[in-house]
Amino acid sequence: MRTVIAGGHGQIALRLERLLAARGDEVAGIIRKAEQADDLREAGAEPVVLDLESASVDEVAERLRGADAAVFAAGAGPGSGAARKDTVDKAAAVLFADAAVKAGVRRFVIVSSMGADPRHQGDEIFDVYLRAKGEADAYVRGLDALDWTILRPGQLTDDAGTGLVRLEARTGRGPIPRDDVAAVLAELVDTPATAGLTLELISGPAPVSVAVKSVAGN
């Protein structure tokens, strides 16, 4: 299986690349800076240098052609201003989804955020972020050519993963190690029966594979 990940140098993406490569999958990560390439190679991924804030749909589709799945795990990051929430968290996600449609890649997983809502009120940076993520999610939901799954993790931590999660349409707030987010993404990519679902994720009682199987087809 070949998976292409947008935001390939992100903390969750690097973990996901290691997991996919370790199980024998082919994985490519889209990165903005050539100097990030060695980190991807070390994770077992093929680095693809492309700026999603300036690339065209055709350019991104060319990188996606032949893939079995696409994962959007890019983000402007906590230090960025409101403008980049729109250009990365929203516009780059829309671009990546359109490119997947153009390349004929049906399986599409997007890493969103708990609380993402296009109607979210407020003017703080985090409010803009939640609106941008919500708008991106709403756009992806409208694309019939994609078998999409939206994953909304709770508060991300760098604690070691436990492999035990709660994955449901509504979980309520809670923490989740990035290790476990990556493990759930690896399972979701391989579980097209989760298409059409928006899922919240926090630490919980169920092994990752059990949690994903229990929501599949719901």
PDB file of C-alpha atoms in Angstrom:
ATOM      1  CA  MET A   1       0.000   0.000   0.000  1.00  0.00           C
ATOM      2  CA  ARG A   2       1.265   3.501  -0.848  1.00  0.00           C
ATOM      3  CA  THR A   3       0.264   6.430   1.375  1.00  0.00           C
ATOM      4  CA  VAL A   4       1.118  10.095   0.804  1.00  0.00           C
ATOM      5  CA  ILE A   5       1.114  12.349   3.873  1.00  0.00           C
ATOM      6  CA  ALA A   6       0.793  16.137   3.747  1.00  0.00           C
ATOM      7  CA  GLY A   7       2.759  17.806   6.524  1.00  0.00           C
ATOM      8  CA  GLY A   8       5.270  14.980   6.388  1.00  0.00           C
ATOM      9  CA  HIS A   9       7.668  16.509   8.935  1.00  0.00           C
ATOM     10  CA  GLY A  10       5.033  17.055  11.616  1.00  0.00           C
ATOM     11  CA  GLN A  11       5.266  15.255  14.948  1.00  0.00           C
ATOM     12  CA  ILE A  12       2.318  12.965  14.229  1.00  0.00           C
ATOM     13  CA  ALA A  13       3.297  12.466  10.574  1.00  0.00           C
ATOM     14  CA  LEU A  14       6.832  11.288  11.402  1.00  0.00           C
ATOM     15  CA  ARG A  15       5.409   8.760  13.858  1.00  0.00           C
ATOM     16  CA  LEU A  16       2.895   7.590  11.240  1.00  0.00           C
ATOM     17  CA  GLU A  17       5.616   7.254   8.607  1.00  0.00           C
ATOM     18  CA  ARG A  18       7.627   4.998  10.922  1.00  0.00           C
ATOM     19  CA  LEU A  19       4.599   2.794  11.594  1.00  0.00           C
ATOM     20  CA  LEU A  20       3.631   2.465   7.930  1.00  0.00           C
ATOM     21  CA  ALA A  21       7.209   1.801   6.799  1.00  0.00           C
ATOM     22  CA  ALA A  22       7.701  -0.775   9.582  1.00  0.00           C
ATOM     23  CA  ARG A  23       4.719  -2.783   8.369  1.00  0.00           C
ATOM     24  CA  GLY A  24       6.094  -2.795   4.824  1.00  0.00           C
ATOM     25  CA  ASP A  25       4.003  -0.043   3.252  1.00  0.00           C
ATOM     26  CA  GLU A  26       5.378   2.521   0.846  1.00  0.00           C
ATOM     27  CA  VAL A  27       5.046   6.013   2.302  1.00  0.00           C
ATOM     28  CA  ALA A  28       5.855   9.505   1.033  1.00  0.00           C
ATOM     29  CA  GLY A  29       5.744  12.725   3.029  1.00  0.00           C
ATOM     30  CA  ILE A  30       5.205  16.180   1.544  1.00  0.00           C
ATOM     31  CA  ILE A  31       7.520  18.756   3.148  1.00  0.00           C
ATOM     32  CA  ARG A  32       8.219  22.452   2.563  1.00  0.00           C
ATOM     33  CA  LYS A  33      11.939  22.451   3.322  1.00  0.00           C
ATOM     34  CA  ALA A  34      14.559  20.261   1.655  1.00  0.00           C
ATOM     35  CA  GLU A  35      16.569  20.168   4.903  1.00  0.00           C
ATOM     36  CA  GLN A  36      13.753  18.117   6.482  1.00  0.00           C
ATOM     37  CA  ALA A  37      14.282  15.293   3.974  1.00  0.00           C
ATOM     38  CA  ASP A  38      16.793  13.293   6.048  1.00  0.00           C
ATOM     39  CA  ASP A  39      14.349  13.051   8.965  1.00  0.00           C
ATOM     40  CA  LEU A  40      11.777  11.487   6.633  1.00  0.00           C
ATOM     41  CA  ARG A  41      14.296   9.054   5.153  1.00  0.00           C
ATOM     42  CA  GLU A  42      15.245   8.043   8.687  1.00  0.00           C
ATOM     43  CA  ALA A  43      11.546   7.344   9.355  1.00  0.00           C
ATOM     44  CA  GLY A  44      11.400   5.166   6.239  1.00  0.00           C
ATOM     45  CA  ALA A  45       9.523   7.682   4.088  1.00  0.00           C
ATOM     46  CA  GLU A  46      10.233   9.182   0.689  1.00  0.00           C
ATOM     47  CA  PRO A  47      10.538  12.988   1.025  1.00  0.00           C
ATOM     48  CA  VAL A  48       8.586  15.095  -1.492  1.00  0.00           C
ATOM     49  CA  VAL A  49       9.485  18.802  -1.395  1.00  0.00           C
ATOM     50  CA  LEU A  50       6.408  20.883  -2.239  1.00  0.00           C
ATOM     51  CA  ASP A  51       4.895  23.981  -0.634  1.00  0.00           C
ATOM     52  CA  LEU A  52       1.151  23.430  -0.248  1.00  0.00           C
ATOM     53  CA  GLU A  53       0.639  27.170   0.276  1.00  0.00           C
ATOM     54  CA  SER A  54       1.810  27.959  -3.254  1.00  0.00           C
ATOM     55  CA  ALA A  55       1.407  24.698  -5.238  1.00  0.00           C
ATOM     56  CA  SER A  56      -1.350  24.143  -7.792  1.00  0.00           C
ATOM     57  CA  VAL A  57      -3.889  21.329  -7.687  1.00  0.00           C
ATOM     58  CA  ASP A  58      -2.155  19.752 -10.701  1.00  0.00           C
ATOM     59  CA  GLU A  59       1.244  19.812  -8.979  1.00  0.00           C
ATOM     60  CA  VAL A  60      -0.124  18.128  -5.861  1.00  0.00           C
ATOM     61  CA  ALA A  61      -2.166  15.624  -7.884  1.00  0.00           C
ATOM     62  CA  GLU A  62       1.012  14.605  -9.713  1.00  0.00           C
ATOM     63  CA  ARG A  63       2.612  13.690  -6.356  1.00  0.00           C
ATOM     64  CA  LEU A  64      -0.511  11.767  -5.327  1.00  0.00           C
ATOM     65  CA  ARG A  65      -0.913   9.756  -8.506  1.00  0.00           C
ATOM     66  CA  GLY A  66      -0.631   6.024  -7.875  1.00  0.00           C
ATOM     67  CA  ALA A  67      -1.227   6.296  -4.119  1.00  0.00           C
ATOM     68  CA  ASP A  68      -3.762   4.116  -2.319  1.00  0.00           C
ATOM     69  CA  ALA A  69      -4.400   6.651   0.444  1.00  0.00           C
ATOM     70  CA  ALA A  70      -3.768  10.298   1.317  1.00  0.00           C
ATOM     71  CA  VAL A  71      -3.440  11.684   4.850  1.00  0.00           C
ATOM     72  CA  PHE A  72      -3.635  15.411   5.609  1.00  0.00           C
ATOM     73  CA  ALA A  73      -1.570  15.981   8.753  1.00  0.00           C
ATOM     74  CA  ALA A  74      -0.244  19.470   7.979  1.00  0.00           C
ATOM     75  CA  GLY A  75      -0.751  22.426  10.281  1.00  0.00           C
ATOM     76  CA  ALA A  76       0.424  26.009  10.558  1.00  0.00           C
ATOM     77  CA  GLY A  77       1.668  25.287  14.086  1.00  0.00           C
ATOM     78  CA  PRO A  78       1.093  26.987  17.437  1.00  0.00           C
ATOM     79  CA  GLY A  79       3.445  29.907  16.720  1.00  0.00           C
ATOM     80  CA  SER A  80       1.701  31.002  13.531  1.00  0.00           C
ATOM     81  CA  GLY A  81      -0.705  33.901  13.047  1.00  0.00           C
ATOM     82  CA  ALA A  82      -4.324  33.957  11.903  1.00  0.00           C
ATOM     83  CA  ALA A  83      -3.421  34.299   8.215  1.00  0.00           C
ATOM     84  CA  ARG A  84      -1.603  30.957   8.140  1.00  0.00           C
ATOM     85  CA  LYS A  85      -4.495  29.186   9.840  1.00  0.00           C
ATOM     86  CA  ASP A  86      -6.414  30.028   6.661  1.00  0.00           C
ATOM     87  CA  THR A  87      -3.615  29.236   4.199  1.00  0.00           C
ATOM     88  CA  VAL A  88      -2.504  25.947   5.819  1.00  0.00           C
ATOM     89  CA  ASP A  89      -5.181  24.535   8.110  1.00  0.00           C
ATOM     90  CA  LYS A  90      -7.966  25.395   5.666  1.00  0.00           C
ATOM     91  CA  ALA A  91      -6.684  26.164   2.153  1.00  0.00           C
ATOM     92  CA  ALA A  92      -3.934  23.517   2.044  1.00  0.00           C
ATOM     93  CA  ALA A  93      -6.399  20.878   3.263  1.00  0.00           C
ATOM     94  CA  VAL A  94      -8.872  21.877   0.537  1.00  0.00           C
ATOM     95  CA  LEU A  95      -6.092  21.822  -2.069  1.00  0.00           C
ATOM     96  CA  PHE A  96      -4.902  18.373  -0.929  1.00  0.00           C
ATOM     97  CA  ALA A  97      -8.455  17.004  -1.069  1.00  0.00           C
ATOM     98  CA  ASP A  98      -9.038  18.426  -4.555  1.00  0.00           C
ATOM     99  CA  ALA A  99      -5.712  16.961  -5.684  1.00  0.00           C
ATOM    100  CA  ALA A 100      -6.668  13.543  -4.297  1.00  0.00           C
ATOM    101  CA  VAL A 101      -9.898  13.662  -6.311  1.00  0.00           C
ATOM    102  CA  LYS A 102      -7.969  14.663  -9.433  1.00  0.00           C
ATOM    103  CA  ALA A 103      -5.409  11.867  -8.898  1.00  0.00           C
ATOM    104  CA  GLY A 104      -8.125   9.287  -8.293  1.00  0.00           C
ATOM    105  CA  VAL A 105      -7.053   8.580  -4.699  1.00  0.00           C
ATOM    106  CA  ARG A 106     -10.291   7.686  -2.903  1.00  0.00           C
ATOM    107  CA  ARG A 107      -9.059   6.925   0.631  1.00  0.00           C
ATOM    108  CA  PHE A 108      -8.561  10.233   2.430  1.00  0.00           C
ATOM    109  CA  VAL A 109      -7.908  10.762   6.140  1.00  0.00           C
ATOM    110  CA  ILE A 110      -7.705  14.247   7.619  1.00  0.00           C
ATOM    111  CA  VAL A 111      -6.287  15.092  11.043  1.00  0.00           C
ATOM    112  CA  SER A 112      -8.601  17.732  12.438  1.00  0.00           C
ATOM    113  CA  SER A 113      -9.070  19.048  15.970  1.00  0.00           C
ATOM    114  CA  MET A 114     -11.597  18.505  18.713  1.00  0.00           C
ATOM    115  CA  GLY A 115     -13.934  21.508  18.659  1.00  0.00           C
ATOM    116  CA  ALA A 116     -13.384  22.252  14.953  1.00  0.00           C
ATOM    117  CA  ASP A 117     -16.472  24.074  13.683  1.00  0.00           C
ATOM    118  CA  PRO A 118     -16.946  26.442  10.722  1.00  0.00           C
ATOM    119  CA  ARG A 119     -19.382  28.435  12.890  1.00  0.00           C
ATOM    120  CA  HIS A 120     -17.048  28.704  15.890  1.00  0.00           C
ATOM    121  CA  GLN A 121     -17.182  32.208  17.369  1.00  0.00           C
ATOM    122  CA  GLY A 122     -14.321  34.391  18.579  1.00  0.00           C
ATOM    123  CA  ASP A 123     -11.334  36.365  17.332  1.00  0.00           C
ATOM    124  CA  GLU A 124      -8.432  34.782  19.204  1.00  0.00           C
ATOM    125  CA  ILE A 125      -5.882  32.804  17.179  1.00  0.00           C
ATOM    126  CA  PHE A 126      -7.240  29.494  18.491  1.00  0.00           C
ATOM    127  CA  ASP A 127     -10.772  30.542  17.478  1.00  0.00           C
ATOM    128  CA  VAL A 128      -9.539  31.222  13.936  1.00  0.00           C
ATOM    129  CA  TYR A 129      -7.814  27.813  13.984  1.00  0.00           C
ATOM    130  CA  LEU A 130     -10.967  25.940  15.029  1.00  0.00           C
ATOM    131  CA  ARG A 131     -12.957  27.743  12.315  1.00  0.00           C
ATOM    132  CA  ALA A 132     -10.329  26.958   9.662  1.00  0.00           C
ATOM    133  CA  LYS A 133     -10.228  23.269  10.633  1.00  0.00           C
ATOM    134  CA  GLY A 134     -14.032  23.157  10.683  1.00  0.00           C
ATOM    135  CA  GLU A 135     -14.257  24.713   7.229  1.00  0.00           C
ATOM    136  CA  ALA A 136     -11.712  22.226   5.861  1.00  0.00           C
ATOM    137  CA  ASP A 137     -13.657  19.319   7.379  1.00  0.00           C
ATOM    138  CA  ALA A 138     -16.926  20.592   5.910  1.00  0.00           C
ATOM    139  CA  TYR A 139     -15.333  20.876   2.471  1.00  0.00           C
ATOM    140  CA  VAL A 140     -13.955  17.333   2.571  1.00  0.00           C
ATOM    141  CA  ARG A 141     -17.344  15.984   3.689  1.00  0.00           C
ATOM    142  CA  GLY A 142     -18.850  17.432   0.513  1.00  0.00           C
ATOM    143  CA  LEU A 143     -16.569  15.476  -1.845  1.00  0.00           C
ATOM    144  CA  ASP A 144     -18.368  12.331  -3.013  1.00  0.00           C
ATOM    145  CA  ALA A 145     -15.241  11.193  -4.874  1.00  0.00           C
ATOM    146  CA  LEU A 146     -13.416  10.638  -1.565  1.00  0.00           C
ATOM    147  CA  ASP A 147     -13.819   7.874   1.009  1.00  0.00           C
ATOM    148  CA  TRP A 148     -12.977  10.299   3.794  1.00  0.00           C
ATOM    149  CA  THR A 149     -12.511   9.863   7.534  1.00  0.00           C
ATOM    150  CA  ILE A 150     -12.022  12.868   9.824  1.00  0.00           C
ATOM    151  CA  LEU A 151     -10.039  12.283  13.022  1.00  0.00           C
ATOM    152  CA  ARG A 152     -10.315  14.837  15.844  1.00  0.00           C
ATOM    153  CA  PRO A 153      -7.787  14.127  18.611  1.00  0.00           C
ATOM    154  CA  GLY A 154      -8.060  15.650  22.067  1.00  0.00           C
ATOM    155  CA  GLN A 155      -5.189  17.407  23.830  1.00  0.00           C
ATOM    156  CA  LEU A 156      -1.966  16.140  22.253  1.00  0.00           C
ATOM    157  CA  THR A 157       0.841  15.020  24.553  1.00  0.00           C
ATOM    158  CA  ASP A 158       4.362  13.653  24.084  1.00  0.00           C
ATOM    159  CA  ASP A 159       3.789  10.899  26.647  1.00  0.00           C
ATOM    160  CA  ALA A 160       4.650   7.398  25.477  1.00  0.00           C
ATOM    161  CA  GLY A 161       1.735   5.772  23.718  1.00  0.00           C
ATOM    162  CA  THR A 162      -0.255   3.148  25.605  1.00  0.00           C
ATOM    163  CA  GLY A 163      -2.051   1.665  22.602  1.00  0.00           C
ATOM    164  CA  LEU A 164      -5.322   2.152  24.515  1.00  0.00           C
ATOM    165  CA  VAL A 165      -7.829   4.697  23.225  1.00  0.00           C
ATOM    166  CA  ARG A 166     -11.405   5.866  23.099  1.00  0.00           C
ATOM    167  CA  LEU A 167     -12.554   6.467  19.520  1.00  0.00           C
ATOM    168  CA  GLU A 168     -16.154   7.566  19.029  1.00  0.00           C
ATOM    169  CA  ALA A 169     -18.293  10.209  17.343  1.00  0.00           C
ATOM    170  CA  ARG A 170     -18.249  12.045  20.696  1.00  0.00           C
ATOM    171  CA  THR A 171     -15.746  11.249  23.416  1.00  0.00           C
ATOM    172  CA  GLY A 172     -15.661  14.435  25.456  1.00  0.00           C
ATOM    173  CA  ARG A 173     -12.361  16.180  26.060  1.00  0.00           C
ATOM    174  CA  GLY A 174      -9.209  14.465  27.236  1.00  0.00           C
ATOM    175  CA  PRO A 175      -5.516  13.935  26.451  1.00  0.00           C
ATOM    176  CA  ILE A 176      -4.045  11.590  23.845  1.00  0.00           C
ATOM    177  CA  PRO A 177      -0.346  10.840  23.177  1.00  0.00           C
ATOM    178  CA  ARG A 178       0.831  11.604  19.645  1.00  0.00           C
ATOM    179  CA  ASP A 179       2.087   8.002  19.483  1.00  0.00           C
ATOM    180  CA  ASP A 180      -1.484   6.762  19.838  1.00  0.00           C
ATOM    181  CA  VAL A 181      -2.847   9.261  17.302  1.00  0.00           C
ATOM    182  CA  ALA A 182      -0.337   7.907  14.764  1.00  0.00           C
ATOM    183  CA  ALA A 183      -1.293   4.320  15.608  1.00  0.00           C
ATOM    184  CA  VAL A 184      -4.985   5.103  15.053  1.00  0.00           C
ATOM    185  CA  LEU A 185      -4.194   6.848  11.746  1.00  0.00           C
ATOM    186  CA  ALA A 186      -2.227   3.802  10.544  1.00  0.00           C
ATOM    187  CA  GLU A 187      -5.237   1.626  11.331  1.00  0.00           C
ATOM    188  CA  LEU A 188      -7.741   4.057   9.750  1.00  0.00           C
ATOM    189  CA  VAL A 189      -5.777   4.278   6.493  1.00  0.00           C
ATOM    190  CA  ASP A 190      -6.178   0.528   6.218  1.00  0.00           C
ATOM    191  CA  THR A 191      -9.867   0.482   7.226  1.00  0.00           C
ATOM    192  CA  PRO A 192     -12.001   1.991   4.442  1.00  0.00           C
ATOM    193  CA  ALA A 193     -15.132   0.863   6.328  1.00  0.00           C
ATOM    194  CA  THR A 194     -14.583   3.975   8.493  1.00  0.00           C
ATOM    195  CA  ALA A 195     -15.311   6.203   5.469  1.00  0.00           C
ATOM    196  CA  GLY A 196     -17.908   8.878   6.121  1.00  0.00           C
ATOM    197  CA  LEU A 197     -17.147   9.093   9.852  1.00  0.00           C
ATOM    198  CA  THR A 198     -15.986  12.049  11.943  1.00  0.00           C
ATOM    199  CA  LEU A 199     -14.333  10.591  15.039  1.00  0.00           C
ATOM    200  CA  GLU A 200     -13.028  12.054  18.271  1.00  0.00           C
ATOM    201  CA  LEU A 201     -10.023  10.421  19.928  1.00  0.00           C
ATOM    202  CA  ILE A 202      -8.736  10.429  23.501  1.00  0.00           C
ATOM    203  CA  SER A 203      -6.938   7.931  25.703  1.00  0.00           C
ATOM    204  CA  GLY A 204      -9.259   5.166  26.847  1.00  0.00           C
ATOM    205  CA  PRO A 205      -9.774   1.477  27.520  1.00  0.00           C
ATOM    206  CA  ALA A 206      -9.710  -0.132  24.062  1.00  0.00           C
ATOM    207  CA  PRO A 207      -6.700  -1.390  22.064  1.00  0.00           C
ATOM    208  CA  VAL A 208      -6.306   0.672  18.872  1.00  0.00           C
ATOM    209  CA  SER A 209      -7.279  -2.127  16.477  1.00  0.00           C
ATOM    210  CA  VAL A 210     -10.360  -2.983  18.548  1.00  0.00           C
ATOM    211  CA  ALA A 211     -11.410   0.687  18.747  1.00  0.00           C
ATOM    212  CA  VAL A 212     -11.157   1.126  14.977  1.00  0.00           C
ATOM    213  CA  LYS A 213     -12.995  -2.125  14.214  1.00  0.00           C
ATOM    214  CA  SER A 214     -15.804  -1.161  16.598  1.00  0.00           C
ATOM    215  CA  VAL A 215     -16.548   2.091  14.721  1.00  0.00           C
ATOM    216  CA  ALA A 216     -15.997   0.662  11.216  1.00  0.00           C
ATOM    217  CA  GLY A 217     -19.192   0.518   9.232  1.00  0.00           C
ATOM    218  CA  ASN A 218     -21.140   2.647  11.757  1.00  0.00           C
TER     219      ASN A 218
END
